[in-house]
């Protein structure tokens, strides 16, 4: 039913606005082996989203499926799921399939020909031994995840030199038993002087009783407990937290999602990092940049919960230098003892000068207060006026998810009324409703931030994200005016000290001006280019169009108040934009080297301070 609702929404979009010719969406299907509430799945999804959607929100559509294999391991369930997915995606051309987890990998290898024939496949969160056991086709790639049992146990032994044995804990689920076999293969019954005991086939209370009686010379290593001996199903992270709480011995783990609930640490790759690596490899494959090595190793490093390090009295000198410390809040003196000493000495020498500067600054602020207030009011008025002009596009942008929500709700009501509703159908409909609700909420939040009037707050701001957020706001306006947008994102964050809403106002104004400038160009040729560039000491946002261009005379006058080339323009937009750029210690200027059309460059100092 969710596919039907999406089709209705798509049809409504086609009727509302003519569609310009633009680069096609990249459709990505992600299949997770467990349920959507599992923390590992959510972290991988977070990494994939930041790696794909933040890179270019206009380029990717992500579709997500969950096998829930740990709770429903019967083989017949996977067969039925494959039949369902084959029908669901039969009419939707996919560009790549990503499988997260070994069961999801095996599922897609077995059923890819029915679900996504001819589509390249990428998998992750899979150990090397499991991947090597498969006969992988030439168009299947993988991000190998190292669940480093040996490295974690060595790390624990170095921090607890008096330890003589270790206890490995696993559950009774199918995946749990695979983990127990892997642990036996990697550790045996004695590993580098540690006697290894394997604990399984117990209830949750049984596991807690065992660890409660252990001594401090033991290291506890819980792997996964999807199911206990009494047949109860669990989320492994929750069980690991309860085991750690009950344990009288130090607990180490190989999953970063277990940290924060009593485990000390381990050698691991984070699930969010796995998702980001999958996004990077998927982007390369979609660009045609095929990796030379089809199986790419992920990197592991030590990760610790600093609160547990302190609770167990572990010396900081024993912690590896490359370790990631979570929940670590050092004192100001610990972080900056040398700097504080130098600062105190400098302040003592310069106290008289500081007092004089404070007095001078106070007098200047009193003189500028009225002017500053007027500038803020004018900038806010300009912002509100610009958003008012785009109100129709924003209404359309909100109407899409709201229409989809209504269609999904009506579909659910019909299913319930006819008695044909199944939990799977309702879960799928609810997932679609949640996605559309978040999309509408994002648009509203962005509009509210642009319309809010108050004190100017400066914070670390990524110019890439400023452009991404602005393009999301004007997407419907670009469709309505049949303008193709090309966004060149800088390969790393370009951080400036700025007010996000004010920078978004500048970029929004520049893009709307560029859209207006190409209206005399034939619809298929209308193009606006937006690029973010990082320089040695500055970051730049460049907006270009292929319109008629700007004369040298207009380049000189365009930033003056009340000068406009638009019949109904007030001539304040570029003037206010330059004022905002200057207030941030930057500049706004035309690109005199533009060959065709017009180009304008917003330049801001990297990590700079705004002028007061």
Coordinates of C-alpha atoms in Angstrom, one line a residue:
X1 CA 0.0 0.0 0.0
X2 CA 2.9 2.4 0.6
X3 CA 4.0 2.0 -3.1
X4 CA 0.5 3.1 -4.1
X5 CA 0.5 6.1 -1.8
X6 CA 3.9 7.1 -3.2
X7 CA 2.6 6.8 -6.7
X8 CA -0.4 9.0 -5.9
X9 CA 1.9 11.7 -4.4
X10 CA 4.2 11.5 -7.4
X11 CA 1.3 11.9 -9.8
X12 CA 0.1 15.0 -7.9
X13 CA 3.6 16.5 -8.2
X14 CA 3.7 16.0 -11.9
X15 CA 0.3 17.8 -12.3
X16 CA 1.3 20.7 -10.0
X17 CA 4.6 21.6 -11.8
X18 CA 6.2 20.7 -15.1
X19 CA 9.4 18.7 -14.6
X20 CA 12.7 20.1 -15.8
X21 CA 15.3 17.8 -17.4
X22 CA 17.7 16.9 -14.6
X23 CA 20.1 14.2 -13.6
X24 CA 18.3 11.0 -12.5
X25 CA 17.9 10.0 -8.9
X26 CA 20.1 7.2 -7.6
X27 CA 17.9 4.6 -6.0
X28 CA 19.5 2.7 -3.2
X29 CA 17.9 -0.4 -1.5
X30 CA 19.3 -1.1 2.0
X31 CA 18.5 -4.5 3.6
X32 CA 19.2 -5.0 7.3
X33 CA 19.1 -8.5 8.8
X34 CA 17.5 -7.4 12.1
X35 CA 14.6 -5.2 13.1
X36 CA 14.6 -1.4 12.8
X37 CA 14.9 -0.7 16.5
X38 CA 18.2 -2.4 16.9
X39 CA 20.9 0.2 17.7
X40 CA 23.4 -1.2 15.3
X41 CA 20.9 -0.8 12.4
X42 CA 20.1 2.7 13.4
X43 CA 23.8 3.6 13.6
X44 CA 24.6 2.1 10.2
X45 CA 21.6 4.0 8.8
X46 CA 22.9 7.3 10.4
X47 CA 26.3 6.7 8.7
X48 CA 24.7 5.9 5.3
X49 CA 22.4 9.0 5.5
X50 CA 25.3 11.4 6.4
X51 CA 27.4 9.8 3.6
X52 CA 24.8 9.9 0.9
X53 CA 22.0 12.4 1.6
X54 CA 24.3 15.1 3.1
X55 CA 26.6 14.7 0.1
X56 CA 23.8 15.7 -2.3
X57 CA 20.1 15.6 -1.1
X58 CA 18.8 15.9 -4.7
X59 CA 20.7 12.8 -6.0
X60 CA 19.6 9.8 -3.8
X61 CA 16.5 8.0 -2.8
X62 CA 17.0 5.4 -0.1
X63 CA 14.6 2.5 0.4
X64 CA 15.0 0.4 3.6
X65 CA 13.9 -3.2 4.4
X66 CA 14.4 -5.2 7.6
X67 CA 14.5 -9.1 7.6
X68 CA 14.1 -9.4 11.4
X69 CA 15.9 -12.7 11.2
X70 CA 17.0 -12.9 14.8
X71 CA 13.4 -13.1 16.1
X72 CA 12.1 -15.1 13.1
X73 CA 14.9 -17.4 12.0
X74 CA 12.8 -19.9 10.1
X75 CA 14.0 -20.3 6.5
X76 CA 10.5 -20.0 5.2
X77 CA 10.3 -16.4 6.4
X78 CA 13.2 -15.4 4.2
X79 CA 11.6 -17.1 1.2
X80 CA 8.4 -15.2 1.8
X81 CA 10.3 -12.0 2.3
X82 CA 12.1 -12.5 -1.0
X83 CA 8.8 -13.0 -2.9
X84 CA 7.3 -9.9 -1.2
X85 CA 10.3 -7.7 -2.1
X86 CA 10.4 -9.0 -5.7
X87 CA 6.9 -7.9 -6.2
X88 CA 7.4 -4.6 -4.3
X89 CA 10.4 -3.5 -6.4
X90 CA 9.4 -5.0 -9.7
X91 CA 8.5 -1.6 -11.3
X92 CA 11.2 0.5 -9.5
X93 CA 14.6 0.6 -11.1
X94 CA 17.3 0.3 -8.5
X95 CA 20.9 1.4 -8.9
X96 CA 22.6 -0.4 -6.1
X97 CA 21.6 -2.8 -3.2
X98 CA 23.4 -2.6 0.2
X99 CA 23.1 -5.6 2.6
X100 CA 24.0 -4.9 6.3
X101 CA 24.9 -8.0 8.2
X102 CA 25.8 -11.6 7.2
X103 CA 22.2 -12.9 7.0
X104 CA 21.3 -9.9 4.8
X105 CA 24.3 -10.6 2.6
X106 CA 23.4 -14.2 2.2
X107 CA 19.7 -13.3 1.6
X108 CA 20.6 -10.9 -1.2
X109 CA 23.1 -13.3 -2.8
X110 CA 20.4 -15.9 -2.9
X111 CA 17.5 -13.7 -4.1
X112 CA 19.1 -10.7 -5.9
X113 CA 18.1 -12.2 -9.3
X114 CA 14.4 -11.9 -8.3
X115 CA 14.5 -8.7 -6.3
X116 CA 17.1 -6.5 -8.2
X117 CA 18.3 -8.4 -11.3
X118 CA 21.5 -7.0 -12.8
X119 CA 21.9 -4.4 -9.9
X120 CA 25.4 -4.2 -8.3
X121 CA 25.5 -5.3 -4.6
X122 CA 27.5 -4.0 -1.6
X123 CA 27.6 -5.6 1.8
X124 CA 29.0 -4.5 5.2
X125 CA 29.1 -5.5 8.9
X126 CA 30.3 -8.9 7.8
X127 CA 33.5 -10.6 9.1
X128 CA 36.2 -11.7 6.7
X129 CA 35.7 -15.4 7.4
X130 CA 32.0 -15.2 6.4
X131 CA 32.7 -13.2 3.2
X132 CA 35.5 -15.6 2.1
X133 CA 33.1 -18.6 2.5
X134 CA 30.8 -17.1 -0.2
X135 CA 31.3 -17.5 -4.0
X136 CA 30.9 -13.8 -4.7
X137 CA 29.8 -12.7 -8.2
X138 CA 32.0 -10.1 -10.0
X139 CA 29.5 -7.2 -9.3
X140 CA 29.4 -7.8 -5.5
X141 CA 31.5 -5.7 -3.2
X142 CA 32.0 -5.7 0.5
X143 CA 33.2 -3.6 3.5
X144 CA 34.8 -6.2 5.8
X145 CA 34.2 -5.4 9.4
X146 CA 36.8 -6.6 12.0
X147 CA 35.1 -7.8 15.2
X148 CA 38.5 -8.0 16.9
X149 CA 38.2 -10.6 19.6
X150 CA 41.9 -11.2 19.9
X151 CA 42.8 -7.5 19.9
X152 CA 40.1 -6.7 22.5
X153 CA 41.3 -9.4 24.8
X154 CA 45.0 -8.3 24.4
X155 CA 43.9 -4.7 25.2
X156 CA 42.0 -5.9 28.3
X157 CA 45.0 -8.0 29.5
X158 CA 47.3 -5.0 29.2
X159 CA 44.9 -2.9 31.4
X160 CA 44.4 -5.8 33.9
X161 CA 47.8 -7.5 34.1
X162 CA 46.6 -9.7 37.0
X163 CA 43.9 -11.3 35.0
X164 CA 44.2 -15.1 34.6
X165 CA 41.1 -16.1 32.7
X166 CA 38.3 -14.7 30.5
X167 CA 34.6 -15.6 30.1
X168 CA 33.0 -15.4 26.7
X169 CA 29.2 -15.1 26.8
X170 CA 26.8 -16.0 24.0
X171 CA 23.1 -16.7 23.7
X172 CA 21.1 -19.6 22.1
X173 CA 20.0 -17.9 18.9
X174 CA 21.3 -19.0 15.5
X175 CA 23.5 -15.9 15.2
X176 CA 24.7 -16.3 18.8
X177 CA 25.9 -19.9 18.1
X178 CA 27.8 -18.6 15.1
X179 CA 29.5 -16.1 17.3
X180 CA 30.4 -18.9 19.8
X181 CA 32.1 -20.9 17.0
X182 CA 34.0 -17.9 15.8
X183 CA 35.2 -17.2 19.4
X184 CA 36.4 -20.8 19.7
X185 CA 38.3 -20.4 16.4
X186 CA 40.0 -17.2 17.4
X187 CA 40.6 -17.8 21.1
X188 CA 40.5 -21.5 21.8
X189 CA 40.6 -22.6 25.4
X190 CA 43.8 -20.6 26.2
X191 CA 44.8 -17.3 24.7
X192 CA 48.1 -15.7 25.5
X193 CA 48.1 -16.9 29.1
X194 CA 44.4 -16.4 29.7
X195 CA 42.2 -19.5 30.3
X196 CA 39.0 -19.1 28.2
X197 CA 35.6 -20.3 29.5
X198 CA 32.5 -20.2 27.2
X199 CA 29.1 -19.5 28.9
X200 CA 25.9 -20.1 27.0
X201 CA 22.6 -22.0 27.3
X202 CA 21.4 -20.0 30.3
X203 CA 18.5 -17.7 31.1
X204 CA 19.1 -14.0 31.6
X205 CA 19.1 -14.5 35.4
X206 CA 21.5 -17.4 34.9
X207 CA 24.0 -15.2 33.0
X208 CA 23.7 -12.5 35.7
X209 CA 24.3 -15.0 38.5
X210 CA 27.5 -16.3 36.8
X211 CA 29.1 -12.9 36.3
X212 CA 28.0 -11.8 39.8
X213 CA 30.3 -14.5 41.3
X214 CA 33.4 -13.8 39.2
X215 CA 36.5 -12.3 40.7
X216 CA 38.5 -9.2 39.6
X217 CA 41.1 -11.5 38.0
X218 CA 38.5 -12.4 35.2
X219 CA 37.7 -10.5 32.0
X220 CA 34.1 -10.8 30.8
X221 CA 33.5 -10.6 27.0
X222 CA 29.7 -10.6 26.1
X223 CA 29.2 -11.1 22.4
X224 CA 25.5 -11.4 21.3
X225 CA 22.4 -12.8 23.2
X226 CA 19.5 -12.7 20.8
X227 CA 17.8 -15.6 22.6
X228 CA 18.3 -17.3 26.0
X229 CA 17.8 -20.9 27.0
X230 CA 14.1 -20.3 28.0
X231 CA 13.4 -19.2 24.4
X232 CA 13.0 -15.5 25.2
X233 CA 14.1 -13.0 22.6
X234 CA 16.3 -9.9 23.5
X235 CA 18.1 -7.0 22.0
X236 CA 21.8 -7.9 22.6
X237 CA 22.7 -4.4 23.7
X238 CA 20.2 -4.5 26.5
X239 CA 21.4 -7.9 27.7
X240 CA 25.0 -6.7 27.6
X241 CA 24.1 -3.7 29.8
X242 CA 22.4 -6.0 32.3
X243 CA 25.4 -8.3 32.4
X244 CA 27.8 -5.4 32.9
X245 CA 25.6 -4.0 35.7
X246 CA 25.7 -7.4 37.5
X247 CA 29.3 -8.2 36.8
X248 CA 31.9 -8.1 39.6
X249 CA 34.6 -8.4 36.9
X250 CA 35.6 -5.9 34.2
X251 CA 33.5 -6.2 30.9
X252 CA 35.0 -5.6 27.4
X253 CA 33.1 -5.6 24.1
X254 CA 33.6 -5.7 20.3
X255 CA 30.5 -3.6 19.5
X256 CA 30.6 0.1 20.0
X257 CA 26.8 0.1 20.6
X258 CA 27.4 -1.7 23.9
X259 CA 29.4 1.2 25.3
X260 CA 27.7 3.6 27.6
X261 CA 26.0 0.9 29.7
X262 CA 28.8 -0.5 31.9
X263 CA 31.4 -2.0 29.5
X264 CA 34.9 -0.5 29.7
X265 CA 35.8 -0.7 26.0
X266 CA 37.5 -2.7 23.3
X267 CA 39.0 -2.6 19.8
X268 CA 36.3 -2.0 17.2
X269 CA 34.9 -0.1 14.3
X270 CA 31.8 1.9 15.0
X271 CA 28.6 1.0 13.2
X272 CA 28.1 4.6 12.1
X273 CA 31.6 4.4 10.6
X274 CA 30.6 1.3 8.8
X275 CA 27.6 3.1 7.4
X276 CA 29.8 6.0 6.2
X277 CA 32.3 3.6 4.6
X278 CA 29.4 1.8 2.8
X279 CA 28.2 5.2 1.6
X280 CA 31.6 6.1 0.3
X281 CA 32.1 2.8 -1.6
X282 CA 28.5 3.0 -3.0
X283 CA 29.1 6.5 -4.3
X284 CA 32.3 5.3 -6.0
X285 CA 30.5 2.4 -7.6
X286 CA 27.6 4.6 -8.8
X287 CA 30.1 7.0 -10.4
X288 CA 31.7 4.1 -12.3
X289 CA 34.9 4.3 -10.1
X290 CA 35.0 0.6 -9.4
X291 CA 37.3 -0.4 -6.4
X292 CA 40.3 -2.5 -7.4
X293 CA 39.8 -4.6 -4.3
X294 CA 36.2 -5.9 -4.1
X295 CA 36.6 -6.6 -0.3
X296 CA 37.6 -3.4 1.6
X297 CA 38.8 -3.7 5.2
X298 CA 37.4 -1.4 7.8
X299 CA 39.8 0.0 10.4
X300 CA 39.5 -0.8 14.1
X301 CA 40.8 1.3 17.0
X302 CA 40.6 1.3 20.8
X303 CA 37.3 2.9 22.1
X304 CA 36.6 3.4 25.9
X305 CA 33.9 4.6 28.1
X306 CA 35.9 7.0 30.3
X307 CA 33.5 6.7 33.2
X308 CA 34.2 3.0 33.4
X309 CA 37.9 3.5 33.1
X310 CA 37.8 5.7 36.2
X311 CA 35.4 3.4 38.0
X312 CA 37.8 0.5 37.7
X313 CA 40.9 2.6 38.6
X314 CA 42.7 2.1 35.3
X315 CA 45.7 4.4 34.9
X316 CA 45.3 6.9 32.0
X317 CA 49.0 6.1 31.1
X318 CA 47.9 2.6 30.1
X319 CA 45.3 3.9 27.6
X320 CA 46.6 3.7 24.0
X321 CA 47.4 7.1 22.5
X322 CA 45.1 6.5 19.5
X323 CA 42.1 5.6 21.7
X324 CA 38.7 7.2 21.3
X325 CA 37.5 8.3 24.8
X326 CA 33.7 8.6 25.1
X327 CA 32.0 10.4 28.0
X328 CA 35.3 12.1 28.8
X329 CA 35.0 15.6 30.1
X330 CA 38.5 16.8 31.2
X331 CA 38.7 19.8 33.5
X332 CA 39.7 23.1 32.0
X333 CA 43.1 22.9 33.8
X334 CA 43.8 19.5 32.4
X335 CA 43.2 20.7 28.9
X336 CA 44.8 24.1 29.0
X337 CA 47.2 24.2 32.0
X338 CA 50.1 25.7 30.0
X339 CA 47.8 28.1 28.1
X340 CA 46.1 29.3 31.4
X341 CA 49.5 30.0 33.0
X342 CA 50.6 32.1 30.0
X343 CA 47.3 33.8 29.8
X344 CA 47.4 34.9 33.5
X345 CA 50.9 36.3 33.0
X346 CA 49.8 38.2 29.9
X347 CA 46.6 39.5 31.5
X348 CA 48.7 40.9 34.4
X349 CA 50.9 42.8 32.0
X350 CA 48.0 44.1 29.9
X351 CA 45.4 44.9 32.5
X352 CA 45.6 48.7 31.9
X353 CA 45.2 48.3 28.2
X354 CA 42.3 46.0 28.5
X355 CA 40.4 48.4 30.8
X356 CA 40.9 51.2 28.2
X357 CA 39.7 49.0 25.4
X358 CA 36.6 47.9 27.3
X359 CA 35.7 51.6 27.9
X360 CA 36.3 52.4 24.3
X361 CA 34.2 49.5 23.1
X362 CA 31.4 50.3 25.4
X363 CA 31.2 53.9 24.1
X364 CA 31.3 52.6 20.5
X365 CA 28.6 50.1 21.1
X366 CA 26.3 52.7 22.5
X367 CA 26.8 54.8 19.4
X368 CA 26.2 51.8 17.1
X369 CA 23.3 50.2 18.9
X370 CA 20.5 52.1 17.1
X371 CA 22.2 51.5 13.7
X372 CA 22.7 47.8 14.4
X373 CA 19.0 47.4 15.4
X374 CA 17.9 49.0 12.2
X375 CA 20.2 46.7 10.2
X376 CA 18.8 43.6 11.9
X377 CA 15.2 44.7 11.3
X378 CA 16.0 45.4 7.6
X379 CA 17.7 42.0 7.2
X380 CA 14.8 40.2 8.8
X381 CA 12.3 42.1 6.7
X382 CA 14.2 41.2 3.5
X383 CA 14.3 37.6 4.6
X384 CA 10.6 37.5 5.3
X385 CA 9.9 39.2 2.0
X386 CA 12.0 36.6 0.1
X387 CA 10.3 33.7 1.8
X388 CA 6.9 35.3 1.1
X389 CA 7.8 35.2 -2.6
X390 CA 8.5 31.5 -2.3
X391 CA 5.4 30.7 -0.3
X392 CA 3.8 28.8 -3.1
X393 CA 6.8 26.6 -3.5
X394 CA 7.0 26.0 0.2
X395 CA 3.3 25.1 0.3
X396 CA 3.9 22.5 -2.4
X397 CA 7.0 21.2 -0.6
X398 CA 4.8 20.6 2.5
X399 CA 1.8 19.3 0.5
X400 CA 3.8 16.3 -0.8
X401 CA 4.5 14.6 2.5
X402 CA 1.1 15.6 3.9
X403 CA -0.7 14.1 0.9
X404 CA 1.4 10.9 1.3
X405 CA 0.5 10.8 5.0
X406 CA -3.2 11.1 4.2
X407 CA -3.0 8.4 1.5
X408 CA -1.2 6.0 3.8
X409 CA -3.7 6.6 6.6
X410 CA -6.6 6.0 4.3
X411 CA -5.0 2.8 3.0
X412 CA -4.5 1.6 6.6
X413 CA -8.1 2.3 7.4
X414 CA -9.3 0.4 4.4
X415 CA -7.1 -2.6 5.3
X416 CA -8.4 -2.6 8.8
X417 CA -12.0 -2.2 7.7
X418 CA -11.7 -5.2 5.3
X419 CA -10.0 -7.3 7.9
X420 CA -7.0 -7.9 5.7
X421 CA -4.5 -5.8 7.7
X422 CA -1.4 -7.6 8.8
X423 CA 1.3 -6.3 11.2
X424 CA 3.8 -6.2 8.3
X425 CA 1.4 -4.0 6.2
X426 CA 0.7 -1.7 9.1
X427 CA 4.4 -1.4 10.0
X428 CA 5.3 -0.6 6.4
X429 CA 2.5 2.1 6.3
X430 CA 3.6 3.6 9.6
X431 CA 7.2 3.7 8.5
X432 CA 6.2 5.7 5.4
X433 CA 4.1 8.0 7.5
X434 CA 7.1 8.6 9.8
X435 CA 9.4 9.4 6.9
X436 CA 6.9 11.9 5.4
X437 CA 6.3 13.5 8.8
X438 CA 10.0 14.0 9.3
X439 CA 10.3 15.6 5.9
X440 CA 7.5 18.0 6.6
X441 CA 9.0 18.8 10.0
X442 CA 12.4 19.6 8.4
X443 CA 10.8 22.1 6.0
X444 CA 8.9 23.8 8.9
X445 CA 12.0 23.9 11.1
X446 CA 14.1 25.5 8.3
X447 CA 11.4 28.1 7.6
X448 CA 11.1 28.9 11.3
X449 CA 14.9 29.4 11.6
X450 CA 14.9 31.8 8.7
X451 CA 11.9 33.7 10.0
X452 CA 13.0 33.9 13.7
X453 CA 14.1 37.3 14.8
X454 CA 16.4 37.7 17.7
X455 CA 20.0 38.1 18.8
X456 CA 22.7 37.1 16.2
X457 CA 24.4 33.9 17.5
X458 CA 27.6 32.9 15.8
X459 CA 28.6 29.2 15.7
X460 CA 30.8 26.8 13.8
X461 CA 29.0 26.5 10.4
X462 CA 29.7 24.2 7.5
X463 CA 29.2 26.0 4.2
X464 CA 28.4 22.7 2.5
X465 CA 25.5 22.2 5.0
X466 CA 24.3 25.8 4.4
X467 CA 23.9 25.1 0.7
X468 CA 22.3 21.7 1.2
X469 CA 19.7 23.2 3.5
X470 CA 19.0 26.0 1.1
X471 CA 18.6 23.7 -1.9
X472 CA 16.1 21.7 0.1
X473 CA 14.0 24.8 0.6
X474 CA 14.1 25.9 -3.1
X475 CA 13.7 22.5 -4.7
X476 CA 10.0 23.0 -5.6
X477 CA 10.7 26.6 -6.9
X478 CA 13.4 25.1 -9.2
X479 CA 11.0 22.5 -10.5
X480 CA 8.3 25.1 -11.1
X481 CA 10.6 27.4 -13.1
X482 CA 12.2 24.5 -14.9
X483 CA 15.7 25.3 -13.8
X484 CA 18.4 22.6 -13.5
X485 CA 20.7 22.9 -10.5
X486 CA 24.2 21.5 -10.2
X487 CA 25.8 21.5 -6.8
X488 CA 29.6 20.9 -6.4
X489 CA 30.1 20.0 -2.8
X490 CA 33.6 20.5 -1.3
X491 CA 35.2 17.2 -0.3
X492 CA 35.4 18.1 3.4
X493 CA 33.6 20.4 5.8
X494 CA 34.4 24.1 5.2
X495 CA 33.9 25.6 8.7
X496 CA 33.4 29.3 9.4
X497 CA 32.2 31.2 12.4
X498 CA 28.8 32.5 11.3
X499 CA 25.1 32.8 11.9
X500 CA 23.5 29.9 10.0
X501 CA 20.2 31.7 9.2
X502 CA 21.9 34.8 7.9
X503 CA 24.2 32.8 5.6
X504 CA 21.2 30.8 4.4
X505 CA 19.5 34.2 3.6
X506 CA 22.5 35.2 1.4
X507 CA 22.6 31.9 -0.5
X508 CA 18.8 31.9 -0.9
X509 CA 18.9 35.4 -2.4
X510 CA 21.8 34.6 -4.7
X511 CA 20.0 31.4 -6.0
X512 CA 16.7 33.2 -6.5
X513 CA 18.5 36.0 -8.4
X514 CA 20.2 33.3 -10.6
X515 CA 16.9 31.6 -11.3
X516 CA 15.3 34.9 -12.3
X517 CA 18.3 35.6 -14.6
X518 CA 17.8 32.4 -16.7
X519 CA 14.1 32.8 -17.3
X520 CA 14.8 34.2 -20.8
X521 CA 16.8 31.0 -21.7
X522 CA 14.9 28.1 -23.2
X523 CA 13.7 25.7 -20.5
X524 CA 16.0 22.7 -21.4
X525 CA 19.1 25.0 -21.2
X526 CA 18.3 26.8 -17.9
X527 CA 21.2 26.1 -15.5
X528 CA 22.3 27.4 -12.1
X529 CA 25.6 26.1 -10.7
X530 CA 26.4 26.3 -7.0
X531 CA 29.8 25.3 -5.6
X532 CA 31.5 25.3 -2.3
X533 CA 35.3 25.8 -2.2
X534 CA 37.9 25.7 0.5
X535 CA 40.9 28.0 0.3
X536 CA 44.0 28.4 2.5
X537 CA 42.3 30.9 4.8
X538 CA 38.8 31.3 3.5
X539 CA 35.8 29.4 2.3
X540 CA 33.7 30.3 -0.7
X541 CA 30.2 29.8 -2.0
X542 CA 29.9 30.5 -5.8
X543 CA 26.6 30.8 -7.6
X544 CA 26.6 31.0 -11.4
X545 CA 23.9 31.1 -14.1
X546 CA 23.9 30.9 -17.9
X547 CA 21.7 34.0 -18.3
X548 CA 22.4 37.2 -20.2
X549 CA 25.1 38.3 -17.7
X550 CA 25.8 41.6 -15.9
X551 CA 27.4 44.7 -17.4
X552 CA 30.5 46.2 -15.8
X553 CA 28.5 49.2 -14.9
X554 CA 25.9 47.1 -13.1
X555 CA 28.6 45.2 -11.3
X556 CA 29.7 48.5 -9.7
X557 CA 26.2 49.6 -8.8
X558 CA 24.4 46.3 -8.0
X559 CA 25.4 46.4 -4.3
X560 CA 24.1 49.9 -3.7
X561 CA 20.7 50.3 -2.0
X562 CA 17.7 50.7 -4.3
X563 CA 19.5 49.6 -7.4
X564 CA 17.8 46.7 -9.2
X565 CA 17.4 45.2 -12.7
X566 CA 14.0 43.7 -11.8
X567 CA 10.9 45.7 -12.7
X568 CA 9.4 45.2 -9.2
X569 CA 12.6 44.8 -7.2
X570 CA 13.4 47.1 -4.3
X571 CA 17.1 46.9 -4.8
X572 CA 17.9 45.9 -1.2
X573 CA 18.7 42.2 -1.6
X574 CA 22.3 42.4 -2.7
X575 CA 23.0 45.4 -0.4
X576 CA 21.8 43.4 2.6
X577 CA 23.7 40.3 1.5
X578 CA 26.9 42.3 1.3
X579 CA 26.3 43.8 4.7
X580 CA 25.9 40.3 6.1
X581 CA 29.1 39.1 4.4
X582 CA 31.0 42.2 5.8
X583 CA 29.6 41.6 9.3
X584 CA 31.1 38.1 9.2
X585 CA 34.5 39.5 8.1
X586 CA 34.0 38.3 4.5
X587 CA 33.1 39.8 1.1
X588 CA 30.5 39.4 -1.6
X589 CA 31.6 40.2 -5.2
X590 CA 30.9 39.4 -8.8
X591 CA 33.2 36.9 -10.5
X592 CA 34.7 39.0 -13.3
X593 CA 36.1 35.9 -14.9
X594 CA 32.8 34.3 -15.7
X595 CA 32.7 33.5 -19.5
X596 CA 28.9 33.4 -19.9
X597 CA 26.1 34.5 -17.6
X598 CA 26.9 35.9 -14.2
X599 CA 28.8 34.6 -11.2
X600 CA 28.9 35.9 -7.7
X601 CA 31.2 34.8 -4.9
X602 CA 30.6 34.8 -1.1
X603 CA 34.0 34.6 0.7
X604 CA 34.3 34.1 4.5
X605 CA 37.3 33.6 6.7
X606 CA 37.9 30.0 7.9
X607 CA 37.3 30.0 11.7
X608 CA 37.3 33.8 11.5
X609 CA 35.6 36.2 13.9
X610 CA 32.7 38.4 12.9
X611 CA 33.1 42.2 12.9
X612 CA 31.4 43.9 15.8

